[in-house]
GROMACS .gro file of N, CA and C in nm:
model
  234
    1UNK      N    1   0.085  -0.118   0.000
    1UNK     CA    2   0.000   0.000   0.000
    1UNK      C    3   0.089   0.123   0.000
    2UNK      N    4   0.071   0.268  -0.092
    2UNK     CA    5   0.121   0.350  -0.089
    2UNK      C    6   0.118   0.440   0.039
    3UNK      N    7   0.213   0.478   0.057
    3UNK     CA    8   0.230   0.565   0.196
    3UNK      C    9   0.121   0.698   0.231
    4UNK      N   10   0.047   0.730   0.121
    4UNK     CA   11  -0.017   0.833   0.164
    4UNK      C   12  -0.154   0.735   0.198
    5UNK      N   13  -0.164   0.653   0.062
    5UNK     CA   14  -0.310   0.543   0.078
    5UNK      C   15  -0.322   0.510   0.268
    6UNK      N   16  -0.211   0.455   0.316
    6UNK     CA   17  -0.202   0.398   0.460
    6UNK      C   18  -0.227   0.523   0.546
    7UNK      N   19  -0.156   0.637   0.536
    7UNK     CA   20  -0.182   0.738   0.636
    7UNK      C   21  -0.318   0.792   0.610
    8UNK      N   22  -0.413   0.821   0.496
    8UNK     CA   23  -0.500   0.867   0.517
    8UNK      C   24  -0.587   0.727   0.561
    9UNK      N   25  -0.598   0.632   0.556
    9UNK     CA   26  -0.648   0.489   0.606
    9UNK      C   27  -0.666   0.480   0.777
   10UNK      N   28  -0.566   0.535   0.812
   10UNK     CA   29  -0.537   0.544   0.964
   10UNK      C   30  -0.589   0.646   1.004
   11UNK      N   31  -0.635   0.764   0.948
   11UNK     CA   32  -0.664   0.836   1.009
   11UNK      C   33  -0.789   0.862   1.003
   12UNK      N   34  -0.857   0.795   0.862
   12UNK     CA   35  -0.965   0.765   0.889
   12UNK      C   36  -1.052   0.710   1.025
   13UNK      N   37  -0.932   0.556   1.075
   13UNK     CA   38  -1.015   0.480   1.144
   13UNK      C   39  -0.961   0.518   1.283
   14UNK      N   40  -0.880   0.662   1.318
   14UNK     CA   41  -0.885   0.710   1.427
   14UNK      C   42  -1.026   0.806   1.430
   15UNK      N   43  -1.047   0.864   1.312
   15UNK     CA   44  -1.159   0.943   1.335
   15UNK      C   45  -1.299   0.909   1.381
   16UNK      N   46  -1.294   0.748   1.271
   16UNK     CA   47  -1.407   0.629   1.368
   16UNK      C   48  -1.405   0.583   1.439
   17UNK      N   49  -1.281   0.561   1.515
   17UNK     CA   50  -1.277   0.571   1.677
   17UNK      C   51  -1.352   0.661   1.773
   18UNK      N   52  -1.264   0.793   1.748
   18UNK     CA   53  -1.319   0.878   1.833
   18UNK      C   54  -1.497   0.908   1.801
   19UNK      N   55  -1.544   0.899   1.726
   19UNK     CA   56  -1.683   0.946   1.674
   19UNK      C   57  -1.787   0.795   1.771
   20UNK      N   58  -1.705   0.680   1.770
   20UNK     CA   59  -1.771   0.580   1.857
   20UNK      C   60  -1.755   0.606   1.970
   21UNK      N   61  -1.651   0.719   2.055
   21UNK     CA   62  -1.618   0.707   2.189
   21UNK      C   63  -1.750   0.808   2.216
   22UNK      N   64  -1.746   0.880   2.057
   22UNK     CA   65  -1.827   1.012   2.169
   22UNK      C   66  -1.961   0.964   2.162
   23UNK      N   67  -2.019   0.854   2.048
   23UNK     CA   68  -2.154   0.844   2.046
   23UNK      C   69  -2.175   0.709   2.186
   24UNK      N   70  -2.066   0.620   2.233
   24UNK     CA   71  -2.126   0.557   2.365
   24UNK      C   72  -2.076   0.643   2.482
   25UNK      N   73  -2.074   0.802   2.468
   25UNK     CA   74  -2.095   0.840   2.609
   25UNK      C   75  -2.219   0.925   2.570
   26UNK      N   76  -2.280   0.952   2.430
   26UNK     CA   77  -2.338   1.064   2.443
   26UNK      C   78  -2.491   0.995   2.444
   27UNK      N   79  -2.527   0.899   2.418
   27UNK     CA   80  -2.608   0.790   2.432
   27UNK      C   81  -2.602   0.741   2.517
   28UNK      N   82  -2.521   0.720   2.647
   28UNK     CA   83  -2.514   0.635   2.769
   28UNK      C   84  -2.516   0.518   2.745
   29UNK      N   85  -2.432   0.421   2.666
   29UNK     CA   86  -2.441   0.316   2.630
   29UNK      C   87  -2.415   0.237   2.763
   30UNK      N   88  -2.508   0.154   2.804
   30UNK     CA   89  -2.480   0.080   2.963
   30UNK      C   90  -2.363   0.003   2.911
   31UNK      N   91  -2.373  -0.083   2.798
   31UNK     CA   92  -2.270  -0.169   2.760
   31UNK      C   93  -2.101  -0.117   2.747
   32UNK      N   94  -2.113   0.018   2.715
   32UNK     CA   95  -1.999   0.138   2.701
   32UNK      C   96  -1.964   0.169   2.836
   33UNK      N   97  -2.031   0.229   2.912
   33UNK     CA   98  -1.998   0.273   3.034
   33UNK      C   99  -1.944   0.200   3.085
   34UNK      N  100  -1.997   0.048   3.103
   34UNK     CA  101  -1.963  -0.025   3.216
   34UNK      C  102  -1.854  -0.127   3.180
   35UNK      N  103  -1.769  -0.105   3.066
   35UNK     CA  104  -1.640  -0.106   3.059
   35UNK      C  105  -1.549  -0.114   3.193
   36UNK      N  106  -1.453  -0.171   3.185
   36UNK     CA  107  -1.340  -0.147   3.297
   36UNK      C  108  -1.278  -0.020   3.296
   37UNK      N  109  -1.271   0.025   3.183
   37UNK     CA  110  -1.229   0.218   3.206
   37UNK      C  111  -1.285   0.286   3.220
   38UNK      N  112  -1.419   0.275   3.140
   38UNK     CA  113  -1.545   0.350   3.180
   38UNK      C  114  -1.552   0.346   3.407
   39UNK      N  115  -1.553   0.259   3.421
   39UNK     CA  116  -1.615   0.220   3.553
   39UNK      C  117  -1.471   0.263   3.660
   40UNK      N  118  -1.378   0.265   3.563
   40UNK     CA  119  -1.256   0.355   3.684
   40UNK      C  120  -1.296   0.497   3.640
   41UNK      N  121  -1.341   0.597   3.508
   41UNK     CA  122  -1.354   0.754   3.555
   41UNK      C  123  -1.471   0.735   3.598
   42UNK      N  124  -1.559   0.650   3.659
   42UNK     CA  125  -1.690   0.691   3.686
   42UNK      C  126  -1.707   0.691   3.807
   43UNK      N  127  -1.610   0.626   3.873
   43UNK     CA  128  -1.606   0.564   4.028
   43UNK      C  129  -1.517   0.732   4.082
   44UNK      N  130  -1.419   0.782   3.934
   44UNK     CA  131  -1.332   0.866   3.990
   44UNK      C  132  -1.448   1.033   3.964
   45UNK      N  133  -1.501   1.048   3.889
   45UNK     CA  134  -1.588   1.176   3.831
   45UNK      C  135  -1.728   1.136   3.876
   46UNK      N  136  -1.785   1.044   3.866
   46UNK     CA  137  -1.924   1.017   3.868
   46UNK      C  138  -1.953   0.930   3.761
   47UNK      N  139  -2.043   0.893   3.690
   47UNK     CA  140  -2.094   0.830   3.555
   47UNK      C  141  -2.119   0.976   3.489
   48UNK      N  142  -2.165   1.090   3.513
   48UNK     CA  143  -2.144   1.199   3.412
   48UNK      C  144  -2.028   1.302   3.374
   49UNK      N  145  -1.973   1.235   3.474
   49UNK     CA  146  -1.810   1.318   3.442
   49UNK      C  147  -1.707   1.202   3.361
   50UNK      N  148  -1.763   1.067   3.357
   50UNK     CA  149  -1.723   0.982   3.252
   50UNK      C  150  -1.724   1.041   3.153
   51UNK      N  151  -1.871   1.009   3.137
   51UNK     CA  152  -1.944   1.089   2.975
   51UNK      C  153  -1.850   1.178   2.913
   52UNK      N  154  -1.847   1.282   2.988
   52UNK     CA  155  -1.808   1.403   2.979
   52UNK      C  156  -1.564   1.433   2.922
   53UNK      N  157  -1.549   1.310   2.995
   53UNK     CA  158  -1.439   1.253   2.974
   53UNK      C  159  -1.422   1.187   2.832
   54UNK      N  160  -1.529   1.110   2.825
   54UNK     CA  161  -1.552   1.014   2.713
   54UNK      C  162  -1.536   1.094   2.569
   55UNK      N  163  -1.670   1.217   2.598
   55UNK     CA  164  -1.675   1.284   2.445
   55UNK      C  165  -1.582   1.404   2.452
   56UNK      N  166  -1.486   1.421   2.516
   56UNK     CA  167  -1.330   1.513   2.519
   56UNK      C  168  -1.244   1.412   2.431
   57UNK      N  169  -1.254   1.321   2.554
   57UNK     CA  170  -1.188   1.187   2.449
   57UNK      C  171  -1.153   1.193   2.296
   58UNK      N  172  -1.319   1.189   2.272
   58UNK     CA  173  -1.364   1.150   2.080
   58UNK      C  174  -1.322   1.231   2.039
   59UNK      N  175  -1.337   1.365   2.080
   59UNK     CA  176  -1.282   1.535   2.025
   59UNK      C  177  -1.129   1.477   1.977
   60UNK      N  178  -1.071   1.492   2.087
   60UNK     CA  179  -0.908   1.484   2.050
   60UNK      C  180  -0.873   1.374   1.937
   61UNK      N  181  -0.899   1.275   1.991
   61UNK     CA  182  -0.921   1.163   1.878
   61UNK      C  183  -0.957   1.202   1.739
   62UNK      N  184  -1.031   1.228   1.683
   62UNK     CA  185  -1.089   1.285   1.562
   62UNK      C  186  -0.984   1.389   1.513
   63UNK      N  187  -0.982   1.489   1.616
   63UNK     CA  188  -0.878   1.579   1.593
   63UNK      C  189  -0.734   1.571   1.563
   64UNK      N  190  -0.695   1.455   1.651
   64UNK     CA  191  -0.576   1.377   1.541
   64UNK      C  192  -0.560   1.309   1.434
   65UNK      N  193  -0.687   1.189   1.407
   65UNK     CA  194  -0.718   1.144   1.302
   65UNK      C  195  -0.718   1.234   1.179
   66UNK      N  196  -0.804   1.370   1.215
   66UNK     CA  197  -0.789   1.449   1.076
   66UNK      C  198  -0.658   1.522   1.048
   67UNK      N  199  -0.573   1.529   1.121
   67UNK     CA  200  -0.423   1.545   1.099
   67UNK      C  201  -0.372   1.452   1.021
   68UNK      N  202  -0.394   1.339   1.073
   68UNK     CA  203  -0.345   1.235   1.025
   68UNK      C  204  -0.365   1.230   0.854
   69UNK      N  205  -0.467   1.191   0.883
   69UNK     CA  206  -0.552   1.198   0.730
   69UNK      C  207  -0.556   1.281   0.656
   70UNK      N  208  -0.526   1.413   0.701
   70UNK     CA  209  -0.467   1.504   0.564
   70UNK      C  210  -0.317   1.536   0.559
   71UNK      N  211  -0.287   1.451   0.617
   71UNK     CA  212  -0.144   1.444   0.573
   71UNK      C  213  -0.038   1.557   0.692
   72UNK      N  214  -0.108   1.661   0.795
   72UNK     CA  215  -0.040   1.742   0.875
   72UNK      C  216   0.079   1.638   1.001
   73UNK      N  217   0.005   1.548   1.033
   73UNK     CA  218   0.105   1.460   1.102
   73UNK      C  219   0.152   1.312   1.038
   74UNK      N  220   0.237   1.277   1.039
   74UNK     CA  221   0.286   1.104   0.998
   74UNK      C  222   0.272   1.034   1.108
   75UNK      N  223   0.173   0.919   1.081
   75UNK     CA  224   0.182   0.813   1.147
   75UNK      C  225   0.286   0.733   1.196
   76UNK      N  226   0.255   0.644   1.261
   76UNK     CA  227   0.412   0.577   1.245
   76UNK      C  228   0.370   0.398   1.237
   77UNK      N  229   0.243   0.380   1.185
   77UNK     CA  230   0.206   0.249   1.110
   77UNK      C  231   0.317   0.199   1.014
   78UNK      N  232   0.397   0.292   0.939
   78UNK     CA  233   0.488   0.262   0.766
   78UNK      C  234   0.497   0.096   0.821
   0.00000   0.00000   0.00000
């Protein structure tokens, strides 16, 4: 695979990462929350300061992904 094909690939599926982190906190996914990480910031913030953790989370996430994916940062998948 060509090197740009792979970096924008990756950064795609960071961006669908983060877009899943933010839709199982922004939905309250019981199955999401009650994760083993979910259930350590929730024990540490509450269950809405999870959430709230969760879709910061997706932000940044996405926000690197689209770096990624347009080419502003290199992965290091090569």
């Amino acid at each position: 695979m060509q090197e740009s094909n792979a970096m924008h690939l990756s950064g795609w599926l960071l961006m669908a990462v983060g877009v899943f982190s933010m839709c199982g906190a922004y939905f309250d996914w019981d199955w999401f929350m009650d994760s083993r990480t979910a259930r350590f910031f929730s024990g540490m913030l509450g269950r809405t300061g999870a959430r709230v953790v969760y879709l910061l989370l997706g932000l940044l996430v996405i926000a690197i992904g689209a770096a990624v994916a347009l080419g502003y940062v290199k992965d290091s998948f090569e």
